[in-house]
Amino acid sequence: MTRYAFAERLALADLMAEVGPDAPTLCGDWTVRDLLAHLLLRERRFDAAPGILIKRLAGRTAAVQQRIAARDFDTLLAELRRPPRWSPAGFGPLDELINLTEMFVHHEDVRRAAAGWAPRKLEPGLSEALWGQVRRRAPLLLRRYPVQVRVISPGHGTVTTGRAGTQPLNLTGTPSELLMFLTGRQGHARASLDGPPELTSRLRGARLGI
């Protein structure tokens, strides 16, 4: 099978090396160095990773991430390129399931933080793999939104989620742009949103993601 997650990992590492550790990202006030430390913590420090999702453990996670970020930047990039043999990255289908969204979205977090960015032209296989991620994740990522949302990608399909019986919103775009929107990058995603203005405005400003 094609290893899209691993290809995105290598492309992200190359871009990080090109722009440097102090370049901005779309992840709040994180620099490239901070984002790189987050990726390594997630993959190599299972003892500290739960704080990524569990607020009461976030302090330890932040402290460990800061220690990772203080290390040599080139060494950190080498570790991103060569994940541990025991990590999901070593198993193709599991890598795609767990890491494709992570690597693609964070690759775009670095790309789109720079002025003049434009969407990449993706090969059909990668677009289809990203649509699979959208299809699986949309119900979870939109679980808190109180109206029905139809997530539409022409040529790929439609996912309907949210509260049935309400007037639906239509969120339309390529799989890559839908994935960026649904992971909380609404302002940097080229996806269209149609429906009542007050509801579309609310979704564009909603805190999405896990």
XYZ file of C-alpha atoms in Angstrom:
210
model
C 0.000 0.000 0.000
C 1.067 3.607 -0.538
C 2.518 5.117 2.635
C 0.934 8.557 2.539
C 1.417 9.178 6.255
C 5.130 8.470 6.010
C 5.477 10.627 2.880
C 3.785 13.533 4.707
C 6.114 12.984 7.664
C 9.200 13.308 5.462
C 7.784 16.319 3.590
C 6.992 18.013 6.912
C 10.517 17.384 8.204
C 11.993 18.811 4.995
C 9.808 21.919 5.238
C 10.711 22.429 8.889
C 14.381 22.231 7.995
C 13.829 24.772 5.209
C 11.920 27.386 7.231
C 13.859 26.928 10.470
C 12.944 26.383 14.124
C 11.605 29.894 14.768
C 9.117 30.009 11.883
C 5.436 30.396 12.836
C 2.755 27.727 12.548
C -1.031 27.723 12.675
C -0.859 26.114 16.150
C -1.376 29.232 18.221
C 1.911 30.670 19.416
C 3.887 27.509 18.686
C 6.926 27.868 16.486
C 8.188 25.092 14.246
C 10.428 23.958 17.107
C 7.413 23.691 19.438
C 5.387 21.760 16.886
C 8.283 19.401 16.261
C 8.611 18.759 20.004
C 4.870 18.019 20.176
C 5.159 15.425 17.407
C 8.080 13.698 19.089
C 6.384 13.711 22.481
C 3.257 12.180 20.965
C 5.271 9.412 19.342
C 8.070 8.715 21.813
C 6.885 9.772 25.270
C 3.797 7.740 26.012
C 4.223 8.602 29.690
C 3.608 12.294 28.950
C 1.346 12.129 25.881
C -2.001 11.729 27.749
C -1.846 15.406 28.681
C -2.422 16.284 25.017
C -6.078 15.317 25.568
C -6.534 15.285 29.363
C -6.439 18.779 30.859
C -5.433 17.763 34.372
C -2.290 16.130 32.931
C -1.443 19.005 30.596
C 1.149 20.543 32.930
C 3.421 17.520 32.788
C 2.969 17.280 29.030
C 3.954 20.934 28.580
C 7.034 20.504 30.774
C 8.226 17.443 28.854
C 7.547 19.167 25.537
C 9.647 22.140 26.597
C 12.544 19.854 27.472
C 12.306 18.156 24.094
C 12.160 21.515 22.309
C 15.368 22.647 24.034
C 17.380 19.919 22.313
C 19.351 20.324 19.076
C 16.956 21.103 16.217
C 18.682 18.917 13.628
C 18.653 15.974 16.019
C 14.922 16.431 16.552
C 14.327 16.487 12.795
C 16.306 13.265 12.407
C 14.100 11.632 15.042
C 10.947 12.767 13.241
C 12.227 11.244 10.006
C 13.120 7.948 11.702
C 10.323 6.986 14.105
C 10.937 4.198 16.630
C 10.562 0.678 15.282
C 7.913 -0.054 17.888
C 5.731 2.926 16.904
C 2.615 2.706 14.687
C 4.686 4.283 11.897
C 6.324 0.903 11.408
C 3.046 -0.735 10.397
C 1.592 0.622 7.149
C -2.197 0.354 7.722
C -1.896 1.451 11.364
C 0.339 4.363 10.359
C -2.270 5.539 7.857
C -5.042 5.251 10.424
C -3.244 6.995 13.290
C -0.760 9.346 11.641
C -2.067 10.479 8.252
C -4.241 13.285 9.605
C -1.581 14.296 12.144
C 1.206 14.556 9.592
C -0.865 16.100 6.810
C -2.510 18.748 8.984
C 0.718 19.743 10.727
C 2.502 19.873 7.353
C -0.162 22.348 6.300
C 0.148 24.190 9.633
C 3.697 25.101 8.625
C 2.912 25.745 4.950
C -0.128 27.942 5.590
C 1.496 30.058 8.272
C 3.608 31.657 5.509
C 2.312 34.498 3.353
C 1.237 33.609 -0.169
C 0.483 29.946 0.454
C -1.704 28.040 -1.987
C -3.321 24.610 -1.734
C -1.170 21.775 -2.992
C -2.250 19.757 -6.011
C -2.576 16.313 -4.477
C -2.466 12.999 -6.260
C -5.841 11.215 -6.423
C -4.765 8.446 -4.074
C -3.836 10.882 -1.320
C -7.069 12.817 -1.779
C -9.041 9.591 -1.440
C -7.093 8.637 1.680
C -7.834 12.058 3.178
C -11.515 11.647 2.340
C -11.436 8.427 4.340
C -10.098 10.436 7.278
C -12.836 13.061 6.840
C -15.551 10.417 6.610
C -14.428 8.723 9.828
C -13.696 11.862 11.800
C -16.530 14.226 10.871
C -19.105 12.711 13.280
C -16.642 13.006 16.166
C -15.313 16.439 15.298
C -18.819 17.889 14.824
C -20.345 16.085 17.788
C -20.894 19.282 19.777
C -22.496 21.242 16.943
C -26.272 21.427 17.489
C -27.476 21.289 13.870
C -27.155 18.852 11.018
C -24.105 19.309 8.796
C -23.612 17.735 5.375
C -19.911 17.404 4.618
C -19.611 17.220 0.842
C -16.601 16.505 -1.324
C -17.500 16.393 -5.029
C -16.230 13.198 -6.583
C -15.748 11.540 -3.188
C -19.022 11.556 -1.300
C -21.140 13.077 1.457
C -21.205 12.533 5.207
C -24.220 13.753 7.166
C -23.747 14.304 10.864
C -25.041 16.424 13.704
C -28.598 16.819 14.975
C -31.165 15.231 12.663
C -34.310 17.159 11.894
C -32.674 20.575 11.823
C -32.014 22.682 8.749
C -28.668 21.361 7.471
C -25.549 23.307 6.695
C -23.532 22.263 3.661
C -19.762 22.196 4.113
C -18.165 21.644 0.714
C -14.575 21.283 -0.435
C -11.790 18.950 -1.425
C -10.879 16.304 1.165
C -7.760 18.225 2.179
C -9.637 21.488 2.754
C -12.435 19.733 4.628
C -9.895 18.072 6.891
C -8.264 21.405 7.673
C -11.669 22.950 8.433
C -12.765 20.082 10.675
C -9.539 20.123 12.681
C -10.065 23.725 13.692
C -8.305 25.597 10.879
C -11.504 27.135 9.489
C -9.847 30.462 8.720
C -7.143 28.768 6.665
C -9.320 26.231 4.833
C -10.706 26.886 1.375
C -14.039 25.205 1.959
C -17.480 26.742 1.401
C -20.199 26.748 4.044
C -23.818 27.316 3.061
C -26.804 27.789 5.364
C -28.402 30.349 7.674
C -25.845 33.117 8.301
C -25.991 32.893 12.084
C -25.286 29.142 11.962
C -22.517 29.319 9.371
C -20.850 32.104 11.365
C -21.083 30.013 14.508
C -19.470 26.995 12.844
C -16.699 29.085 11.312
C -15.821 30.303 14.788
C -16.402 27.042 16.630
C -13.638 25.263 18.463
C -13.382 22.064 16.466
C -11.065 19.131 16.913
C -10.743 16.540 19.634
